[in-house]
């Protein structure tokens, strides 16, 4: 197909996620950046309309609206980030095959709290004030009971 043009650049809002995928950060950190980028993207584009689920996604019985929004978010992530950067990351040796890249993206999506973000979006479909879900915090008791190395000056 001569003359085909493939755009490998990602929009500014998705850049930190793309860098995290390329730098080989763990899935938890990539998921955190994904949640942050998704919230920014939805605020910028005025909410649920950018996902293409429309009003029918809001009125499904039994919470199906949330599931439909999560699927639309996953599709947006694939379209805006994964499909653009995966070939570059494979070419640079970050992933050996496209299946390896897909497996890593699935790990990231499993950790990401898109369902929580979708619930917040359904409560406020215009996306105004939408924020990523807060990171879970460790209890102080757990942190105090961890052993730490003494260091060089001990």
XYZ file of N, CA, C and O in Angstrom:
616
model
N 0.833 -1.170 0.000
C 0.000 0.000 0.000
C 0.884 1.241 0.000
O 1.204 1.787 1.043
N 1.275 1.642 -1.149
C 2.135 2.811 -1.288
C 1.389 4.067 -0.894
O 0.214 4.234 -1.172
N 2.097 4.945 -0.227
C 1.524 6.230 0.142
C 0.797 6.226 1.470
O 0.281 7.253 1.892
N 0.715 5.072 2.159
C 0.062 5.043 3.463
C 0.911 5.793 4.472
O 2.136 5.690 4.489
N 0.253 6.548 5.324
C 0.937 7.315 6.356
C 0.449 6.816 7.705
O -0.749 6.751 7.952
N 1.388 6.447 8.552
C 1.051 5.989 9.884
C 1.585 7.002 10.887
O 2.774 7.305 10.901
N 0.709 7.504 11.713
C 1.101 8.486 12.711
C 1.449 7.761 14.002
O 0.600 7.118 14.608
N 2.703 7.848 14.413
C 3.160 7.185 15.637
C 3.228 8.143 16.820
O 3.595 7.750 17.907
N 2.891 9.392 16.606
C 2.926 10.360 17.694
C 1.671 10.224 18.542
O 0.599 9.929 18.046
N 1.824 10.463 19.823
C 0.673 10.456 20.720
C 0.391 11.882 21.149
O 1.287 12.731 21.167
N -0.855 12.134 21.491
C -1.227 13.459 21.970
C -0.547 13.723 23.300
O -0.177 12.805 24.031
N -0.400 14.979 23.598
C 0.334 15.402 24.791
C -0.191 14.755 26.072
O 0.583 14.376 26.945
N -1.484 14.612 26.183
C -2.080 14.059 27.396
C -1.667 12.597 27.628
O -1.583 12.140 28.760
N -1.359 11.871 26.561
C -0.993 10.468 26.656
C 0.520 10.244 26.697
O 0.980 9.108 26.808
N 1.294 11.289 26.628
C 2.747 11.162 26.504
C 3.400 10.446 27.699
O 4.256 9.593 27.519
N 2.990 10.782 28.910
C 3.600 10.143 30.085
C 3.312 8.644 30.133
O 4.142 7.854 30.554
N 2.122 8.249 29.673
C 1.803 6.831 29.607
C 2.676 6.141 28.566
O 3.236 5.072 28.817
N 2.817 6.749 27.409
C 3.652 6.173 26.348
C 5.103 6.039 26.818
O 5.758 5.029 26.552
N 5.599 7.046 27.529
C 6.966 6.978 28.063
C 7.097 5.865 29.087
O 8.115 5.165 29.123
N 6.096 5.687 29.931
C 6.135 4.624 30.937
C 6.168 3.251 30.276
O 6.898 2.359 30.712
N 5.398 3.077 29.212
C 5.418 1.811 28.485
C 6.795 1.569 27.863
O 7.310 0.456 27.904
N 7.382 2.613 27.321
C 8.687 2.493 26.693
C 9.822 2.307 27.679
O 10.809 1.625 27.380
N 9.696 2.889 28.868
C 10.753 2.789 29.870
C 10.706 1.486 30.656
O 11.588 1.215 31.460
N 9.666 0.705 30.444
C 9.577 -0.580 31.127
C 9.181 -0.467 32.584
O 9.541 -1.318 33.391
N 8.426 0.566 32.937
C 7.954 0.692 34.311
C 6.972 -0.424 34.616
O 6.374 -1.005 33.716
N 6.793 -0.703 35.889
C 5.902 -1.797 36.268
C 4.448 -1.455 35.919
O 4.097 -0.285 35.777
N 3.595 -2.465 35.775
C 2.207 -2.228 35.380
C 1.443 -1.298 36.318
O 0.575 -0.553 35.875
N 1.778 -1.299 37.607
C 1.079 -0.432 38.556
C 1.349 1.033 38.241
O 0.424 1.853 38.238
N 2.596 1.388 37.966
C 2.930 2.777 37.633
C 2.331 3.166 36.287
O 1.839 4.275 36.115
N 2.360 2.257 35.334
C 1.735 2.535 34.030
C 0.233 2.743 34.193
O -0.349 3.637 33.565
N -0.411 1.938 35.035
C -1.851 2.082 35.276
C -2.160 3.423 35.920
O -3.156 4.076 35.581
N -1.311 3.856 36.855
C -1.494 5.162 37.489
C -1.442 6.273 36.443
O -2.287 7.168 36.421
N -0.473 6.203 35.544
C -0.358 7.216 34.491
C -1.523 7.118 33.501
O -1.978 8.129 32.988
N -1.991 5.910 33.253
C -3.140 5.720 32.373
C -4.388 6.372 32.968
O -5.118 7.080 32.268
N -4.639 6.141 34.255
C -5.803 6.738 34.918
C -5.739 8.260 34.864
O -6.746 8.927 34.597
N -4.570 8.800 35.113
C -4.391 10.241 35.097
C -4.648 10.812 33.698
O -5.362 11.806 33.529
N -4.082 10.163 32.688
C -4.258 10.629 31.307
C -5.717 10.512 30.867
O -6.241 11.407 30.189
N -6.379 9.436 31.247
C -7.780 9.251 30.868
C -8.642 10.349 31.490
O -9.506 10.926 30.815
N -8.429 10.642 32.758
C -9.204 11.695 33.410
C -8.963 13.045 32.729
O -9.912 13.801 32.471
N -7.717 13.352 32.412
C -7.407 14.611 31.714
C -8.081 14.668 30.350
O -8.653 15.691 29.973
N -8.010 13.574 29.607
C -8.593 13.516 28.269
C -10.111 13.729 28.331
O -10.674 14.486 27.531
N -10.768 13.078 29.282
C -12.218 13.201 29.406
C -12.632 14.600 29.853
O -13.651 15.119 29.395
N -11.846 15.220 30.718
C -12.142 16.611 31.112
C -11.995 17.542 29.922
O -12.842 18.395 29.679
N -10.921 17.369 29.185
C -10.641 18.251 28.052
C -11.716 18.153 26.970
O -12.102 19.149 26.373
N -12.200 16.939 26.725
C -13.173 16.719 25.651
C -14.609 16.672 26.158
O -15.490 16.144 25.488
N -14.837 17.176 27.338
C -16.174 17.344 27.908
C -16.929 16.040 28.148
O -18.111 15.931 27.896
N -16.213 15.048 28.607
C -16.862 13.878 29.155
C -17.163 12.725 28.239
O -16.424 12.407 27.318
N -18.299 12.118 28.515
C -18.656 10.818 27.960
C -18.840 10.832 26.451
O -18.690 9.809 25.793
N -19.124 11.972 25.868
C -19.344 12.059 24.431
C -18.147 11.626 23.605
O -18.304 11.053 22.528
N -16.934 11.859 24.096
C -15.731 11.496 23.356
C -15.551 9.975 23.267
O -14.877 9.477 22.376
N -16.194 9.237 24.161
C -16.078 7.780 24.155
C -17.020 7.123 23.158
O -16.850 5.956 22.829
N -18.022 7.853 22.707
C -18.938 7.321 21.716
C -19.991 6.379 22.259
O -20.601 5.639 21.502
N -20.226 6.377 23.583
C -21.271 5.515 24.127
C -22.622 6.215 24.120
O -23.646 5.555 24.154
N -22.637 7.529 24.089
C -23.873 8.290 23.993
C -24.785 8.123 25.194
O -24.419 7.555 26.209
N -25.977 8.596 25.049
C -26.949 8.551 26.137
C -27.405 7.130 26.451
O -27.757 6.820 27.570
N -27.427 6.236 25.452
C -27.875 4.867 25.717
C -26.933 4.141 26.673
O -27.321 3.198 27.329
N -25.701 4.574 26.774
C -24.767 3.973 27.722
C -25.084 4.332 29.151
O -24.687 3.651 30.076
N -25.840 5.399 29.351
C -26.166 5.848 30.693
C -27.382 5.145 31.263
O -27.546 5.052 32.466
N -28.256 4.660 30.411
C -29.539 4.182 30.901
C -29.671 2.665 30.918
O -30.770 2.160 31.092
N -28.606 1.930 30.715
C -28.702 0.474 30.740
C -29.035 -0.004 32.146
O -28.468 0.472 33.126
N -29.941 -0.977 32.271
C -30.278 -1.492 33.601
C -29.155 -2.364 34.161
O -28.383 -2.941 33.417
N -29.090 -2.433 35.473
C -28.156 -3.341 36.129
C -26.697 -2.947 36.039
O -25.828 -3.787 36.150
N -26.392 -1.696 35.835
C -25.001 -1.258 35.814
C -24.270 -1.548 34.526
O -23.058 -1.479 34.480
N -24.964 -1.925 33.468
C -24.296 -2.201 32.204
C -23.687 -0.949 31.605
O -22.796 -1.023 30.783
N -24.182 0.207 32.011
C -23.614 1.459 31.521
C -22.144 1.577 31.887
O -21.328 1.983 31.072
N -21.793 1.207 33.106
C -20.406 1.269 33.557
C -19.531 0.338 32.724
O -18.443 0.713 32.310
N -20.015 -0.866 32.469
C -19.248 -1.820 31.666
C -19.022 -1.290 30.255
O -17.933 -1.423 29.701
N -20.058 -0.694 29.690
C -19.939 -0.148 28.337
C -18.934 1.008 28.308
O -18.155 1.133 27.366
N -18.920 1.824 29.346
C -17.971 2.938 29.414
C -16.541 2.415 29.558
O -15.621 2.924 28.923
N -16.344 1.383 30.360
C -15.008 0.797 30.527
C -14.503 0.238 29.197
O -13.342 0.445 28.827
N -15.363 -0.459 28.460
C -14.968 -0.993 27.157
C -14.596 0.143 26.213
O -13.590 0.069 25.483
N -15.368 1.228 26.238
C -15.068 2.382 25.385
C -13.745 3.034 25.789
O -12.974 3.471 24.926
N -13.442 3.072 27.088
C -12.164 3.618 27.556
C -11.006 2.748 27.069
O -9.982 3.267 26.623
N -11.157 1.436 27.156
C -10.111 0.522 26.683
C -9.866 0.711 25.189
O -8.724 0.712 24.736
N -10.947 0.865 24.419
C -10.806 1.103 22.980
C -10.068 2.414 22.714
O -9.218 2.476 21.823
N -10.379 3.444 23.487
C -9.712 4.738 23.331
C -8.218 4.619 23.629
O -7.387 5.159 22.892
N -7.871 3.886 24.661
C -6.458 3.695 25.017
C -5.719 2.954 23.907
O -4.613 3.330 23.526
N -6.330 1.940 23.378
C -5.696 1.201 22.273
C -5.488 2.102 21.063
O -4.434 2.099 20.449
N -6.514 2.865 20.729
C -6.462 3.732 19.544
C -5.453 4.862 19.717
O -4.680 5.153 18.810
N -5.450 5.505 20.879
C -4.634 6.694 21.089
C -3.191 6.400 21.483
O -2.308 7.224 21.245
N -2.949 5.248 22.114
C -1.597 4.979 22.623
C -1.031 3.666 22.089
O -0.015 3.665 21.402
N -1.670 2.572 22.405
C -1.085 1.253 22.148
C -0.827 1.028 20.669
O 0.278 0.625 20.284
N -1.820 1.263 19.828
C -1.635 1.021 18.395
C -0.563 1.921 17.791
O 0.047 1.573 16.785
N -0.315 3.048 18.401
C 0.679 3.977 17.872
C 2.097 3.662 18.342
O 3.037 3.773 17.581
N 2.245 3.282 19.617
C 3.597 3.119 20.146
C 4.101 1.677 20.158
O 5.301 1.458 20.205
N 3.209 0.692 20.110
C 3.658 -0.704 20.166
C 4.632 -1.048 19.045
O 5.681 -1.653 19.313
N 4.372 -0.673 17.784
C 5.358 -0.995 16.735
C 6.729 -0.353 16.971
O 7.762 -0.956 16.700
N 6.724 0.849 17.514
C 7.992 1.525 17.811
C 8.729 0.800 18.927
O 9.953 0.587 18.856
N 8.004 0.390 19.962
C 8.626 -0.295 21.092
C 9.136 -1.678 20.694
O 10.152 -2.131 21.203
N 8.450 -2.324 19.773
C 8.928 -3.619 19.269
C 10.208 -3.402 18.457
O 11.182 -4.137 18.608
N 10.213 -2.376 17.630
C 11.390 -2.070 16.811
C 12.607 -1.695 17.640
O 13.739 -1.975 17.260
N 12.396 -1.080 18.779
C 13.505 -0.675 19.658
C 13.920 -1.778 20.622
O 14.826 -1.590 21.422
N 13.216 -2.895 20.595
C 13.604 -4.013 21.442
C 12.949 -4.047 22.800
O 13.274 -4.913 23.617
N 12.038 -3.143 23.100
C 11.350 -3.161 24.397
C 10.499 -4.423 24.517
O 10.443 -5.047 25.555
N 9.814 -4.774 23.444
C 9.048 -6.019 23.373
C 9.558 -6.821 22.187
O 9.927 -6.250 21.164
N 9.540 -8.152 22.316
C 10.030 -8.993 21.225
C 8.993 -9.136 20.115
O 9.333 -9.157 18.950
N 7.719 -9.267 20.517
C 6.652 -9.439 19.540
C 5.471 -8.565 19.927
O 5.411 -8.034 21.042
N 4.529 -8.450 18.999
C 3.316 -7.694 19.284
C 2.517 -8.370 20.391
O 1.890 -7.700 21.208
N 2.554 -9.698 20.464
C 1.854 -10.419 21.532
C 2.428 -10.076 22.901
O 1.682 -9.960 23.878
N 3.763 -9.921 22.995
C 4.384 -9.499 24.255
C 3.885 -8.123 24.668
O 3.592 -7.882 25.841
N 3.803 -7.223 23.703
C 3.304 -5.871 23.991
C 1.852 -5.938 24.441
O 1.466 -5.272 25.413
N 1.043 -6.750 23.772
C -0.373 -6.892 24.134
C -0.514 -7.473 25.538
O -1.365 -7.044 26.304
N 0.310 -8.464 25.884
C 0.257 -9.050 27.221
C 0.553 -8.008 28.287
O -0.117 -7.960 29.325
N 1.561 -7.173 28.044
C 1.902 -6.136 29.013
C 0.764 -5.127 29.136
O 0.409 -4.722 30.244
N 0.175 -4.742 28.029
C -0.945 -3.794 28.063
C -2.122 -4.397 28.821
O -2.788 -3.699 29.600
N -2.374 -5.691 28.649
C -3.449 -6.347 29.407
C -3.164 -6.307 30.909
O -4.077 -6.104 31.713
N -1.907 -6.482 31.295
C -1.542 -6.385 32.709
C -1.836 -4.980 33.241
O -2.372 -4.821 34.340
N -1.483 -3.982 32.454
C -1.720 -2.598 32.858
C -3.216 -2.336 32.988
O -3.682 -1.753 33.974
N -3.990 -2.787 32.007
C -5.440 -2.561 32.035
C -6.106 -3.308 33.183
O -7.110 -2.846 33.727
N -5.557 -4.465 33.563
C -6.116 -5.203 34.698
C -5.892 -4.459 36.012
O -6.726 -4.529 36.913
N -4.767 -3.755 36.122
C -4.456 -3.012 37.346
C -5.190 -1.676 37.383
O -5.600 -1.215 38.452
N -5.375 -1.055 36.226
C -6.007 0.270 36.159
C -7.440 0.197 36.676
O -8.169 -0.748 36.417
N -7.833 1.222 37.408
C -9.168 1.277 37.995
C -10.113 2.059 37.086
O -10.671 3.081 37.476
N -10.277 1.545 35.875
C -11.154 2.201 34.911
C -12.610 2.124 35.332
O -13.401 3.012 35.009
N -12.989 1.083 36.078
C -14.368 0.982 36.537
C -14.711 2.094 37.518
O -15.810 2.654 37.476
N -13.775 2.455 38.376
C -13.990 3.561 39.307
C -14.097 4.877 38.545
O -14.968 5.704 38.831
N -13.233 5.058 37.569
C -13.274 6.260 36.737
C -14.575 6.323 35.936
O -15.190 7.383 35.806
N -15.028 5.165 35.433
C -16.287 5.115 34.686
C -17.466 5.469 35.584
O -18.384 6.191 35.164
N -17.449 5.000 36.815
C -18.523 5.337 37.755
C -18.586 6.835 38.017
O -19.670 7.427 38.047
N -17.419 7.452 38.187
C -17.380 8.901 38.396
C -17.868 9.638 37.156
O -18.571 10.654 37.253
N -17.538 9.117 35.987
C -17.972 9.740 34.741
C -19.484 9.603 34.558
O -20.138 10.532 34.081
N -20.050 8.484 34.964
C -21.492 8.309 34.846
C -22.245 9.227 35.808
O -23.358 9.659 35.508
N -21.647 9.527 36.946
C -22.273 10.474 37.871
C -22.203 11.898 37.344
O -23.052 12.722 37.635
N -21.161 12.188 36.575
C -20.966 13.529 36.013
C -20.562 13.390 34.546
O -19.374 13.499 34.207
N -21.524 13.116 33.639
C -21.212 12.808 32.239
C -20.483 13.912 31.478
O -19.849 13.627 30.464
N -20.546 15.150 31.958
C -19.846 16.225 31.252
C -18.350 16.226 31.531
O -17.592 16.934 30.880
N -17.894 15.420 32.492
C -16.474 15.276 32.776
C -15.865 16.400 33.581
O -14.670 16.357 33.904
N -16.644 17.404 33.933
C -16.104 18.530 34.706
C -15.721 18.033 36.097
O -16.494 17.376 36.781
N -14.511 18.341 36.491
C -14.014 17.953 37.805
C -13.599 16.494 37.921
O -13.290 16.034 39.021
N -13.578 15.766 36.829
C -13.204 14.355 36.870
C -11.726 14.216 37.233
O -10.874 14.892 36.667
N -11.428 13.358 38.173
C -10.060 13.094 38.621
C -9.810 11.598 38.600
O -10.734 10.800 38.721
N -8.558 11.234 38.504
C -8.214 9.816 38.576
C -8.504 9.323 39.989
O -8.489 10.094 40.941
N -8.761 8.029 40.119
C -8.980 7.487 41.467
C -7.717 7.648 42.312
O -6.603 7.538 41.788
N -7.876 7.928 43.599
C -6.681 8.088 44.444
C -5.933 6.772 44.587
O -6.522 5.698 44.529
N -4.625 6.897 44.769
C -3.814 5.697 44.993
C -4.121 5.143 46.372
O -4.266 5.889 47.330
N -4.202 3.820 46.475
C -4.384 3.239 47.810
C -3.135 3.489 48.651
O -2.015 3.401 48.155
N -3.353 3.817 49.880
C -2.220 4.132 50.767
C -1.974 2.979 51.722
O -2.890 2.311 52.157
N -0.715 2.810 52.039
C -0.330 1.815 53.038
C -0.600 2.383 54.424
O -0.400 3.568 54.667
N -1.029 1.531 55.310
C -1.229 1.952 56.692
C 0.137 2.246 57.319
O 1.135 1.594 57.020
N 0.184 3.248 58.173
C 1.440 3.624 58.833
C 2.014 2.440 59.611
O 3.229 2.237 59.651
N 1.150 1.640 60.206
C 1.593 0.478 60.959
C 2.376 -0.481 60.079
O 3.425 -0.995 60.464
N 1.895 -0.715 58.859
C 2.573 -1.618 57.924
C 3.932 -1.057 57.534
O 4.918 -1.788 57.476
N 3.981 0.237 57.271
C 5.241 0.854 56.874
C 6.264 0.849 58.005
O 7.456 0.664 57.774
N 5.817 1.053 59.221
C 6.731 1.078 60.363
C 7.290 -0.311 60.684
O 8.380 -0.422 61.249
N 6.586 -1.345 60.351
C 7.036 -2.705 60.640
C 7.945 -3.283 59.569
O 8.450 -4.379 59.726
N 8.161 -2.570 58.467
C 9.068 -3.056 57.430
C 10.503 -2.836 57.865
O 10.847 -1.817 58.470
N 11.348 -3.801 57.545
C 12.764 -3.637 57.863
C 13.428 -2.868 56.729
O 13.076 -3.006 55.569
N 14.372 -2.043 57.098
C 15.085 -1.230 56.119
C 16.586 -1.464 56.295
O 17.062 -1.653 57.411
N 17.337 -1.439 55.205
C 18.796 -1.586 55.334
C 19.391 -0.395 56.069
O 18.863 0.726 56.017
N 20.490 -0.627 56.756
C 21.123 0.426 57.540
C 21.773 1.486 56.666
O 21.880 2.648 57.067
N 22.256 1.130 55.527
C 22.882 2.112 54.646
C 24.392 2.137 54.781
O 24.998 1.385 55.546
N 25.043 3.036 54.049
C 26.494 3.101 53.997
C 27.111 3.683 55.262
O 28.241 3.368 55.603
N 26.410 4.529 55.937
C 26.996 5.239 57.086
C 26.755 4.551 58.421
O 27.113 5.106 59.451
N 26.142 3.409 58.411
C 25.836 2.736 59.672
C 27.045 2.087 60.274
O 27.996 1.743 59.709
